[in-house]
C-alpha positions as a printed NumPy array, in Angstrom:
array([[-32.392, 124.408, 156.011],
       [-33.142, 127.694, 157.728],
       [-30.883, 130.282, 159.563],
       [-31.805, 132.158, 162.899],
       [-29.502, 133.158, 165.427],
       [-30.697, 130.839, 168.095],
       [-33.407, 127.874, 167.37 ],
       [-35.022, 126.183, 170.818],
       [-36.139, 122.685, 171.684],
       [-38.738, 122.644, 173.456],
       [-41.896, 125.101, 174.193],
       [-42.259, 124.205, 177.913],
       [-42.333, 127.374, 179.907],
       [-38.803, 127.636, 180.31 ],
       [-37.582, 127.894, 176.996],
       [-40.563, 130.295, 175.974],
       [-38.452, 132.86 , 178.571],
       [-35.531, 132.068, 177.719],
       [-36.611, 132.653, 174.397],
       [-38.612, 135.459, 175.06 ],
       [-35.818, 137.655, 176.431],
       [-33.212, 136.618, 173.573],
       [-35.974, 138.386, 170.915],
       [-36.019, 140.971, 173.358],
       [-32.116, 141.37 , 172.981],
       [-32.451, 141.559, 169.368],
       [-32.555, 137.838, 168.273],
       [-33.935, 136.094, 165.489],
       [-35.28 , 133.282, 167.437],
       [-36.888, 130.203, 166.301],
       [-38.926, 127.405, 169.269],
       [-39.359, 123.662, 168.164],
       [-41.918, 122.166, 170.13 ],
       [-42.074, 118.289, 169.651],
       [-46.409, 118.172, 170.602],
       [-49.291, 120.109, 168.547],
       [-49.084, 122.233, 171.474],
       [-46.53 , 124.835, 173.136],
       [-46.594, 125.15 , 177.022],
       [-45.14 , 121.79 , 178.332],
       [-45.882, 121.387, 181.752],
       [-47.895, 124.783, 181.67 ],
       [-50.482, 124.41 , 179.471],
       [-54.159, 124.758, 179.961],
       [-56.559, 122.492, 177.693],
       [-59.869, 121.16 , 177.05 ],
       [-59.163, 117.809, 177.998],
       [-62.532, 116.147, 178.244],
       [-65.262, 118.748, 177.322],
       [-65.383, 121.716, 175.121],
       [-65.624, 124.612, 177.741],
       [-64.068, 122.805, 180.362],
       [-60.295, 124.2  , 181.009],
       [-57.946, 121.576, 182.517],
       [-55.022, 122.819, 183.845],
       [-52.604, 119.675, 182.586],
       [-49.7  , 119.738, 184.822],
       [-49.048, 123.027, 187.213],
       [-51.737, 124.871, 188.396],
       [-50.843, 127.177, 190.92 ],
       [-48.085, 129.873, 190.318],
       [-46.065, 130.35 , 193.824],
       [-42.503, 130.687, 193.266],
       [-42.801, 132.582, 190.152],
       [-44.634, 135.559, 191.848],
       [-40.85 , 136.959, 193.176],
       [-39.285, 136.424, 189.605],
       [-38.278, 140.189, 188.13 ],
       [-40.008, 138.653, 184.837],
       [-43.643, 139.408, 187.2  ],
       [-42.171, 142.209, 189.263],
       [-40.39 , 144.537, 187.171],
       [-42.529, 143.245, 184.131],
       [-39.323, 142.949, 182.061],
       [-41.122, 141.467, 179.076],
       [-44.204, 143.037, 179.029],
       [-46.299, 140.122, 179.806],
       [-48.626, 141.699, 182.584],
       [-49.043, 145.186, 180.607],
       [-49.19 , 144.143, 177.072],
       [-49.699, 140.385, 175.865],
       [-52.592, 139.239, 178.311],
       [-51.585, 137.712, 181.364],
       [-53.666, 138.011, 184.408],
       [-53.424, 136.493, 187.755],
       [-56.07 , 136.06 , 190.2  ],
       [-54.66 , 136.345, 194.058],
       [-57.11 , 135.547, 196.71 ],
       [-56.104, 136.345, 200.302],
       [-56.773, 132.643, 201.717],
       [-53.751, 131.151, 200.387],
       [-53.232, 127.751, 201.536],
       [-55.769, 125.804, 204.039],
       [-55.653, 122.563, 206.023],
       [-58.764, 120.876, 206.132],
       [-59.316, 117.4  , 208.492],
       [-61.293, 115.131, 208.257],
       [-63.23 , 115.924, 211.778],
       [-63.441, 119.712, 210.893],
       [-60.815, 121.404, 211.676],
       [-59.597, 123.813, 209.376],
       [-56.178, 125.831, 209.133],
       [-56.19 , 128.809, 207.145],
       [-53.108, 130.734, 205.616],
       [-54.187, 134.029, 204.721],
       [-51.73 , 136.711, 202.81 ],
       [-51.423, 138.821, 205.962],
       [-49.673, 137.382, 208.436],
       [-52.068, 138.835, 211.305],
       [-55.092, 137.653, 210.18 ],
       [-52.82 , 134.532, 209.947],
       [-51.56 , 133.996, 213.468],
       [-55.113, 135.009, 214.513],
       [-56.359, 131.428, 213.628],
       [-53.338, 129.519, 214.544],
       [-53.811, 131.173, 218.052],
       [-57.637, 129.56 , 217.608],
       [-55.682, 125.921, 216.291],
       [-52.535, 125.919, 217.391],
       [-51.926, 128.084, 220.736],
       [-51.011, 131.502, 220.977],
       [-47.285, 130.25 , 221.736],
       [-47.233, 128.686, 218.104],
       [-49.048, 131.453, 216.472],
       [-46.18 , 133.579, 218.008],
       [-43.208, 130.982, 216.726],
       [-45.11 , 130.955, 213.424],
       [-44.868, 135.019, 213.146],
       [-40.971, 134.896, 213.949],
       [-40.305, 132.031, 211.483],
       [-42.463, 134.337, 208.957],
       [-40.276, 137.551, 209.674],
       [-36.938, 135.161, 209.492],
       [-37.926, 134.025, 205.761],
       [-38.882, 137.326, 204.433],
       [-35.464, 139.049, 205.914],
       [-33.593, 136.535, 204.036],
       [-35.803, 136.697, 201.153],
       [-33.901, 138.913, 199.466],
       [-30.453, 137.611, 199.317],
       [-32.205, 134.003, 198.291],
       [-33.985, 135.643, 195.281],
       [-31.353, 137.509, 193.443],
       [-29.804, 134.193, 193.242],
       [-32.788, 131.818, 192.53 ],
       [-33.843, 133.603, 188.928],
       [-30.038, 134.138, 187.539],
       [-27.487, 131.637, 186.834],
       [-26.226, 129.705, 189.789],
       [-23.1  , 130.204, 191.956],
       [-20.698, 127.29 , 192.039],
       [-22.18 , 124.897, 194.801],
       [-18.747, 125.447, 196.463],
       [-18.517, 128.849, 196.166],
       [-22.047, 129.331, 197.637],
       [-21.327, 127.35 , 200.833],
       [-18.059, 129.661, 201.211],
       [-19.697, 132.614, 200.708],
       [-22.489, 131.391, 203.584],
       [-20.313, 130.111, 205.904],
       [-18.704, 133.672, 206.291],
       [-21.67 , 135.131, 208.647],
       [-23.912, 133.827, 211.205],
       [-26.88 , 134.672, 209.281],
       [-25.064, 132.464, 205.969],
       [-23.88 , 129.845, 208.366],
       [-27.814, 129.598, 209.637],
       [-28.757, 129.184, 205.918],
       [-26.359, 126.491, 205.416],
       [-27.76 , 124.358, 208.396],
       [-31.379, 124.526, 206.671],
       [-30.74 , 123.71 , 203.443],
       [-28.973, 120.362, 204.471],
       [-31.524, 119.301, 207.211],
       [-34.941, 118.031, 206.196],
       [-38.44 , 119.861, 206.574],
       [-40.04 , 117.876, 209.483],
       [-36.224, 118.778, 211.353],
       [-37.035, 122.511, 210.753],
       [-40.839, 122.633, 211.769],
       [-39.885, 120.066, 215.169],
       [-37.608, 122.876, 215.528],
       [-39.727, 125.412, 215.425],
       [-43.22 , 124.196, 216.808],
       [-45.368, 122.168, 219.004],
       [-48.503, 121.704, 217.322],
       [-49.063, 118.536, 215.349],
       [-51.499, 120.205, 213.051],
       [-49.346, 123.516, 212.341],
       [-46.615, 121.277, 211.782],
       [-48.599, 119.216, 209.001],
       [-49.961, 122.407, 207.659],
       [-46.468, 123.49 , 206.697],
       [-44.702, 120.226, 205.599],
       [-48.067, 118.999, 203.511],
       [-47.635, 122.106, 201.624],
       [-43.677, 121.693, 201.654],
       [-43.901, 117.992, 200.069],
       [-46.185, 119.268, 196.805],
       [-42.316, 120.034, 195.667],
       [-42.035, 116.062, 195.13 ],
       [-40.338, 116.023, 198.904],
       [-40.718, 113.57 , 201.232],
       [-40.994, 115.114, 205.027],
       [-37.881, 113.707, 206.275],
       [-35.529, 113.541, 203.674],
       [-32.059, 115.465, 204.313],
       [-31.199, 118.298, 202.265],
       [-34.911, 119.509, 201.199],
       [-34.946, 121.805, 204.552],
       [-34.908, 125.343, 202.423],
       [-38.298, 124.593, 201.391],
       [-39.69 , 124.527, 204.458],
       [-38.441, 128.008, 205.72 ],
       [-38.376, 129.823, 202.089],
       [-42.006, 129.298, 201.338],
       [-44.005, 130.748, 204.379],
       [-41.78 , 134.049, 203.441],
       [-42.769, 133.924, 199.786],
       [-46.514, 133.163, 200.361],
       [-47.037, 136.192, 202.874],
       [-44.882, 138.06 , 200.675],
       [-45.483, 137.954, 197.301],
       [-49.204, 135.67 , 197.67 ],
       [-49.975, 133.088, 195.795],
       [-52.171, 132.433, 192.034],
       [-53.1  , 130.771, 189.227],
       [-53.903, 132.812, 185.9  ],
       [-56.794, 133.808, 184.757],
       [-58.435, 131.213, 182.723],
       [-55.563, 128.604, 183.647],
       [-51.786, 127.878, 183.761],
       [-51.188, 128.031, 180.322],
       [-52.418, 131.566, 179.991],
       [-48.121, 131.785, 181.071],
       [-46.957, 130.38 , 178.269],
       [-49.604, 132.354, 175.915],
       [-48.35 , 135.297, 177.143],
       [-44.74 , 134.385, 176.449],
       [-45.279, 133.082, 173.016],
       [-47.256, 136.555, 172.364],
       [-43.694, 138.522, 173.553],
       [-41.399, 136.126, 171.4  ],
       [-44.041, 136.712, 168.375],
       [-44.141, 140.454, 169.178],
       [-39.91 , 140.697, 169.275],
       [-40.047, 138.806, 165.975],
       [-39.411, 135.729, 166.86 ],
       [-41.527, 132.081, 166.478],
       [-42.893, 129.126, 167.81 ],
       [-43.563, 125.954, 166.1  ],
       [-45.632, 123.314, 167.107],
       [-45.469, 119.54 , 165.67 ],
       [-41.364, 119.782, 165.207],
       [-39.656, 117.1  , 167.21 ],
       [-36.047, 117.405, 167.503],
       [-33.99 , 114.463, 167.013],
       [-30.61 , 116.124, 167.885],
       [-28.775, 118.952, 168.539],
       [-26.126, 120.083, 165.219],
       [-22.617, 119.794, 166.774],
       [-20.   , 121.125, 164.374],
       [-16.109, 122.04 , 165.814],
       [-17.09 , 121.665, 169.212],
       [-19.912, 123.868, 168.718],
       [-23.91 , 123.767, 168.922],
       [-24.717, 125.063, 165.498],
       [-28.231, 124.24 , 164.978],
       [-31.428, 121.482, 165.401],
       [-32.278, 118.536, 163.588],
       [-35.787, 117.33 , 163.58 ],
       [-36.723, 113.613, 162.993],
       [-37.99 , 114.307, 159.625],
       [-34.451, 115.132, 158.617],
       [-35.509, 119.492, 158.612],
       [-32.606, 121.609, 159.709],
       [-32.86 , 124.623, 161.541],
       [-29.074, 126.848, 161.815],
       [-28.603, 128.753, 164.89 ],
       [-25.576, 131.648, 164.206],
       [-25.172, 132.368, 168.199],
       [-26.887, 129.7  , 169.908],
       [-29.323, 126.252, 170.733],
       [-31.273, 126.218, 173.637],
       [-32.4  , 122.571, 174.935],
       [-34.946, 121.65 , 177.084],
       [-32.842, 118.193, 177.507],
       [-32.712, 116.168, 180.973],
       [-29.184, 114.959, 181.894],
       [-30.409, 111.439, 181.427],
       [-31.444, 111.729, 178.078],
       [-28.159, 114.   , 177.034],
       [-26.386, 111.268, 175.639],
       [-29.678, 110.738, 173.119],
       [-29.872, 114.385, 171.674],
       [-26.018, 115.441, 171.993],
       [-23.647, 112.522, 171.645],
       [-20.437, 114.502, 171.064],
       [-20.689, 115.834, 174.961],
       [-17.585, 114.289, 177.079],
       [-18.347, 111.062, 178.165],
       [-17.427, 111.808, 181.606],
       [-20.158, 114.206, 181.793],
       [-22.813, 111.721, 180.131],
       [-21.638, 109.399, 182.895],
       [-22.33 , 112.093, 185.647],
       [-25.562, 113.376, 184.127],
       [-26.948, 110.026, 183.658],
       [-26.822, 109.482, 187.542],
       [-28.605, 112.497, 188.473],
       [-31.365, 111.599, 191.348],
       [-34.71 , 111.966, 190.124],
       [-37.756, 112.959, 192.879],
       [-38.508, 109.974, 195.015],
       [-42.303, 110.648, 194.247],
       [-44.134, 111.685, 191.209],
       [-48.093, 111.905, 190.831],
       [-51.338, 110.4  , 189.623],
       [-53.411, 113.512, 188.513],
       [-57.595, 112.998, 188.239],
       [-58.96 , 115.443, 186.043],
       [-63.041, 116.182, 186.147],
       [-65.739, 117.77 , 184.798],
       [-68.784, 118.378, 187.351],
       [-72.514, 119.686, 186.532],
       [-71.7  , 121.457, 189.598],
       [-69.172, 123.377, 191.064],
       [-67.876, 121.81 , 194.096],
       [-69.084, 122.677, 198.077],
       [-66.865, 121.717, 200.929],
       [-68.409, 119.965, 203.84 ],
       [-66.878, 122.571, 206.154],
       [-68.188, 125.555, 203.852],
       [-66.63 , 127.179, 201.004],
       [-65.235, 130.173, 202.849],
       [-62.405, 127.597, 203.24 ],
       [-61.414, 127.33 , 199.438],
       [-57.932, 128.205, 198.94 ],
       [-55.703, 128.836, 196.316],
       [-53.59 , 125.277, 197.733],
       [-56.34 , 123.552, 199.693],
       [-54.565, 120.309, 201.523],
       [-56.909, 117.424, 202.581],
       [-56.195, 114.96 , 205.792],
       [-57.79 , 112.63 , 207.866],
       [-54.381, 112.173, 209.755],
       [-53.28 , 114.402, 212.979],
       [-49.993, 113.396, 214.004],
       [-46.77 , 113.373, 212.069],
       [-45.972, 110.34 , 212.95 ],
       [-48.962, 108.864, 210.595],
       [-48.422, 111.526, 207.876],
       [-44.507, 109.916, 207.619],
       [-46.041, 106.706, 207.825],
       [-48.015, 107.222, 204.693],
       [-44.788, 108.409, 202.701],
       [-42.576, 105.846, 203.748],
       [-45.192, 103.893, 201.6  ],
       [-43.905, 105.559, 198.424],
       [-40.595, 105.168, 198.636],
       [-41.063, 101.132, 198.369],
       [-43.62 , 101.576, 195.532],
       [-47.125, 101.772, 197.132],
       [-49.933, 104.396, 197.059],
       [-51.397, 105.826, 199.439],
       [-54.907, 107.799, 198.858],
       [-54.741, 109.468, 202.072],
       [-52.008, 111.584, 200.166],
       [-54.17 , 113.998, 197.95 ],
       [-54.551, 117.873, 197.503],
       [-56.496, 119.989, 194.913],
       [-60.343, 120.944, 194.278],
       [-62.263, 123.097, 191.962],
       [-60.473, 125.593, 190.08 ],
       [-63.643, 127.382, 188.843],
       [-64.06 , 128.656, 193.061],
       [-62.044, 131.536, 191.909],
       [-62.244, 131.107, 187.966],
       [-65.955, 130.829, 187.033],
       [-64.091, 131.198, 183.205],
       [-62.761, 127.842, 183.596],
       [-66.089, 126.105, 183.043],
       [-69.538, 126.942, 181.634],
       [-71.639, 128.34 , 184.107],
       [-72.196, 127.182, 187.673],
       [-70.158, 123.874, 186.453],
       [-67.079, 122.763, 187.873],
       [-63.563, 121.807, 186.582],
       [-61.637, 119.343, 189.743],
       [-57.722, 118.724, 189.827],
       [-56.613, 116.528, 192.03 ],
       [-53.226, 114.878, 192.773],
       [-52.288, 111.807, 194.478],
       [-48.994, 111.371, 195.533],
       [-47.657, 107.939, 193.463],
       [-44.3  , 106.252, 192.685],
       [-43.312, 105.915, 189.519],
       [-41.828, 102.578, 190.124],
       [-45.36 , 100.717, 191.429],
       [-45.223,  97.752, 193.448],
       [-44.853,  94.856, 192.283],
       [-44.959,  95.057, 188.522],
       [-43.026,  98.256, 188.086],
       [-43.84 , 101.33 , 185.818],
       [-45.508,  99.197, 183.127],
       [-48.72 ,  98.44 , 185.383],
       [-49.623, 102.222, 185.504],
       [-51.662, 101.97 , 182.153],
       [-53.21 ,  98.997, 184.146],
       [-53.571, 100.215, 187.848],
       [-54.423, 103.872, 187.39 ],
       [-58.14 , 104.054, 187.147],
       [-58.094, 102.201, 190.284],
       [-55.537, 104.185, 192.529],
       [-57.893, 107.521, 190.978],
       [-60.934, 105.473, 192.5  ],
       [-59.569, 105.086, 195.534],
       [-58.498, 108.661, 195.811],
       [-61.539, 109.669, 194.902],
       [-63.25 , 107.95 , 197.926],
       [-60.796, 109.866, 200.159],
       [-61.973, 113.241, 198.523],
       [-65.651, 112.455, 198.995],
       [-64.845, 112.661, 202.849],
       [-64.326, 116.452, 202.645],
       [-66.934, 117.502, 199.205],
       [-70.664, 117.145, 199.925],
       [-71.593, 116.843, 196.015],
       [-68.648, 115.036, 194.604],
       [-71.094, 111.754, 193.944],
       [-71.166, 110.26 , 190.362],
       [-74.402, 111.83 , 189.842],
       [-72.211, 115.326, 189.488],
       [-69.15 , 113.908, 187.54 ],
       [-69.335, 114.336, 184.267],
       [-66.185, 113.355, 182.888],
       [-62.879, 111.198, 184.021],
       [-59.306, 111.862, 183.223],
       [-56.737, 109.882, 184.747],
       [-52.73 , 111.023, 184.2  ],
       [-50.635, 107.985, 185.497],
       [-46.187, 108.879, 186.406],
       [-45.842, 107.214, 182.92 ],
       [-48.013, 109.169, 180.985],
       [-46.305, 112.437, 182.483],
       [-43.05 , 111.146, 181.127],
       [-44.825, 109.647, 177.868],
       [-45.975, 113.318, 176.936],
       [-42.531, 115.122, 177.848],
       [-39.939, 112.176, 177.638],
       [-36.811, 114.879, 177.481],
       [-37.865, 116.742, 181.171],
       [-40.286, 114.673, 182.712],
       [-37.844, 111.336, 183.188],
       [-39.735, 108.715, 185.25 ],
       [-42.61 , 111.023, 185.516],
       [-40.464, 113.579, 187.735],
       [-42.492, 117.108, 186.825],
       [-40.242, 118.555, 188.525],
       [-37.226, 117.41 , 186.797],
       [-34.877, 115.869, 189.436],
       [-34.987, 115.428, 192.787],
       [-34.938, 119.034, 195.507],
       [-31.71 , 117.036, 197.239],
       [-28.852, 119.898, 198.735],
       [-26.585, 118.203, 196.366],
       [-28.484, 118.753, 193.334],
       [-28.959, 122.626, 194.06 ],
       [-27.125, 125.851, 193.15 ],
       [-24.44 , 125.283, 190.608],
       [-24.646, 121.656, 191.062],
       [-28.514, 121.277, 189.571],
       [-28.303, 119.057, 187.568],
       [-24.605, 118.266, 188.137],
       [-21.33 , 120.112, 188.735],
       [-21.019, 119.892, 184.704],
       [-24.06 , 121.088, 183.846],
       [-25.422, 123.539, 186.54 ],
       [-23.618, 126.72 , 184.575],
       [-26.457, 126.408, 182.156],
       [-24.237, 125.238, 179.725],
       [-22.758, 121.444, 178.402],
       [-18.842, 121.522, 178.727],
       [-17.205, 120.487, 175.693],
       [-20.09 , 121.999, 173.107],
       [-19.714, 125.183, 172.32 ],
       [-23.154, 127.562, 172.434],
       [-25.126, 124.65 , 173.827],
       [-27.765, 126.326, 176.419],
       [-29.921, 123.966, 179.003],
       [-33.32 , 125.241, 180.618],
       [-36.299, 123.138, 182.028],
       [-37.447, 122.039, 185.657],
       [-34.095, 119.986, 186.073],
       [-31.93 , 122.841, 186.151],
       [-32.038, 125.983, 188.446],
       [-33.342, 127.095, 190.862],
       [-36.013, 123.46 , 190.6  ],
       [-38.844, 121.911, 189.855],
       [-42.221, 124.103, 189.52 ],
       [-43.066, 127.504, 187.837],
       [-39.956, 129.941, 188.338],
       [-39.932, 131.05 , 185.225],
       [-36.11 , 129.766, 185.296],
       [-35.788, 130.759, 181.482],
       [-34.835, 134.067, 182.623],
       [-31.303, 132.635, 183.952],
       [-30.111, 130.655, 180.871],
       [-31.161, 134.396, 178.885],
       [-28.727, 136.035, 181.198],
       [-25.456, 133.478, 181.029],
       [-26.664, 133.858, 176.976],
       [-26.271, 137.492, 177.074],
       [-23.551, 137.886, 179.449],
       [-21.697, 135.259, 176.994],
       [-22.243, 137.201, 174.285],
       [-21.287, 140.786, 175.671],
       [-24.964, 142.068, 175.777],
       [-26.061, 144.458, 178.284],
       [-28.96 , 142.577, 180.429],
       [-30.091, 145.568, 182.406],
       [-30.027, 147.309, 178.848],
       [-32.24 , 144.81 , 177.381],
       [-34.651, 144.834, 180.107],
       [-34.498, 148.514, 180.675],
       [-35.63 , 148.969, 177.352],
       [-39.109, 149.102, 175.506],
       [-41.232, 146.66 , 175.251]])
């Protein structure tokens, strides 16, 4: 047995912040991470190849980029424990099948320039108003979306007391195809914004998701959007460098079987090997509602009954990692790389929608795919001139007609066919350049994080209006802590503000501190 004042499971990139701020604060902090390796679902490894760097779940950082942990530089990552991030000024592009191209650029003018040249100078115009709408409300959205939540309730009261909250309210609750047929004409800008929308595990049309759809065009042309230098999981390096710098540390191959619950209160971690780790002011669990019941019995069974019927994405992935002789070269020219590069050889929404309605009753569909080359703007990625490909098909978890199971069965196939579909946009994607193959089914997502990634949801539960704001994951548990245990802390993609790289660790540090009478700004203000 061992005594720290707050022990972690779970070394995904949400408890590495949370945990990173608490040794900031002063804390002897101890992480438990379950796998030989700390990151989670950002983590960057040689998967096939020695000197090929696969980025194994996220790969681009968007929503991150307006997180005080990257602007204000509160832990010192940027200045003094490596990170690096790599922002190119073609941000997102459409590519079709036939040619055409839409490019997102940071600046907004250079922006509406081309969608005049796609889309019509009446669009390009809607596009620069719907732009200037997302950034003005930017502000209030952020100072909520990296601290702890406001009651759901509270939050709609507080909106519906001005026009501008009352507008708010509307999106959030209406889907993204309602707020782009809203808001343009154009087929193709309307795809352009929704295909980028759905890569938060979305379908188009499905009520309460609409946020998404107005938030990120602001973000993008505000704050840009990157990857790391030399991958993902150069994040989580850079965190685990802060907590090891503030005296704290991270241990790899230590899988928790449950959280210590003495008089109503989280005390400490045991791991499966029977190891005991004491925690004097806190545990912090990476631990999806569903699984709750597993890791921390003693919570009130009415909440295990609520958290167990949390609504996971409808949609989760199959991933195709490659290694290539050469780097990639897009048919239409590789001025056209982006950072999020979106591939279709459908022009109407009305066949886009088609294709997800397949997913939601278990099928595949290989026209759904994005990614390419991350070595375009990371030549460290790979040895040199060679390539490193991530690509992602959109796939149910539950696949028709044999359910989950058939994934270890079915998945080279569905990466086959997707791979067919990406050879209609890369001149030199052939087998003579492909090197080497790995295939990441829904089930192996949740088979290498089976406490966040339930039914291979990487982004922890579904993006619904009713799972959002104090209510992620449920009314219980969306205060960041587990009613009924004492000192009990949640973080990871299932709580707030979602799915995806927020750095959302920061939050749970701040209800932590705030709990325990510690200045925050203090903390932060201080050195690093």
């Amino acid at each position: 047995m061992s005594q720290h004042d707050i022990v972690v499971m779970g070394a995904g990139h949400n408890g590495l912040v949370a945990a990173a701020y608490m040794a900031k604060a002063g804390k002897k902090v101890l992480v438990l991470e379950r796998k030989p390796h700390y990151g989670g679902g950002v983590s960057t490894r040689e998967l096939l190849k020695p000197g090929f760097w696969h980025d194994e779940h996220s790969n681009v950082h968007i929503m991150i980029q307006g997180n005080p942990m990257l602007r204000e530089d509160e832990l010192g990552l940027l200045s003094k424990f490596g990170l690096e991030y790599i922002y190119p000024d073609l941000i997102h592009v459409s590519i079709w099948e036939d040619g055409t191209v839409i490019r997102s650029y940071k600046d907004l003018d250079r922006t509406c320039e081309e969608l005049t040249r796609v889309a019509g100078a009446r669009d390009a115009e809607a596009y620069r108003k719907f732009v200037k709408m997302s950034q003005t409300a930017l502000p209030m959205l952020m100072s909520g979306m990296y601290a702890p939540p406001f009651p759901l309730g509270a939050f709609v009261a507080m909106m519906d007391q001005s026009d501008e909250g009352r507008f708010l309210l509307d999106l959030m609750q209406r889907s993204a195809l309602d707020i782009v047929d809203a808001y343009f004409e154009s087929d193709l800008l309307k795809l352009h914004i929704v295909r980028m929308v759905t890569e938060n595990l979305q379908m188009p049309d499905e009520l309460g998701t609409g946020m998404g759809a107005f938030v990120m065009p602001g973000i993008v042309h505000t704050f840009g959007c990157s990857m790391p230098k030399g991958g993902s999981g150069q994040l989580s390096h850079a965190l685990v460098r802060a907590i090891e710098h503030f005296g704290g540390e991270v241990r790899c191959n230590a899988e928790v079987k449950r959280v210590i619950v003495s008089g109503g209160r989280a005390t400490g971690l045991e791991l499966v090997d029977g190891e005991t780790f004491m925690a004097r002011d806190g545990v912090i669990g990476a631990i999806h509602p569903h699984v709750l019941r597993k890791f921390v019995a003693e919570t009130p069974e009415p909440v295990l009954e609520r958290a167990e019927r949390v609504s996971q994405s409808t949609f989760s992935i199959n991933l195709t990692h490659l290694t290539l002789k050469e780097r990639l070269r897009l048919k239409v020219g590789n001025d056209c790389n982006a950072m999020m590069t979106e591939l279709m050889d459908f022009y109407t929404v009305r066949d886009m929608c088609i294709e997800y309605d397949k997913l939601k009753h278990g099928e595949v569909s290989p026209r759904l795919i994005a990614g390419g080359d991350n070595t375009i703007f990371d030549p460290s990625r790979a040895p040199a001139g060679a390539g490193v490909f991530y690509g992602v098909n959109f796939a149910p978890y539950n696949l028709y007609p044999h359910g989950p199971g058939s994934w270890d069965e079915r998945k080279e196939e569905v990466a086959d066919n997707a791979l067919a579909q990406y050879r209609k946009f890369y001149e030199n994607l052939g087998d003579d350049n492909i090197t080497g193959r790995l295939v990441r089914s829904p089930i192996d997502h949740e088979r290498d994080s089976p406490a966040s990634f339930v039914r291979g949801d990487i982004h922890g539960c579904g993006p619904f209006f009713y799972q959002s704001a104090g209510h992620r994951p449920t009314p219980d548990l969306g205060s960041l802590r587990v009613p009924g245990v004492e000192n009990l802390y949640l973080v990871g993609p299932f709580m707030h503000p979602g799915g995806g790289v927020f750095g959302a660790g920061r939050a749970t540090a701040i209800q932590m501190m705030d709990d325990m009478g510690l200045d925050y700004d203090k903390v932060c203000g201080g050195p690093v």
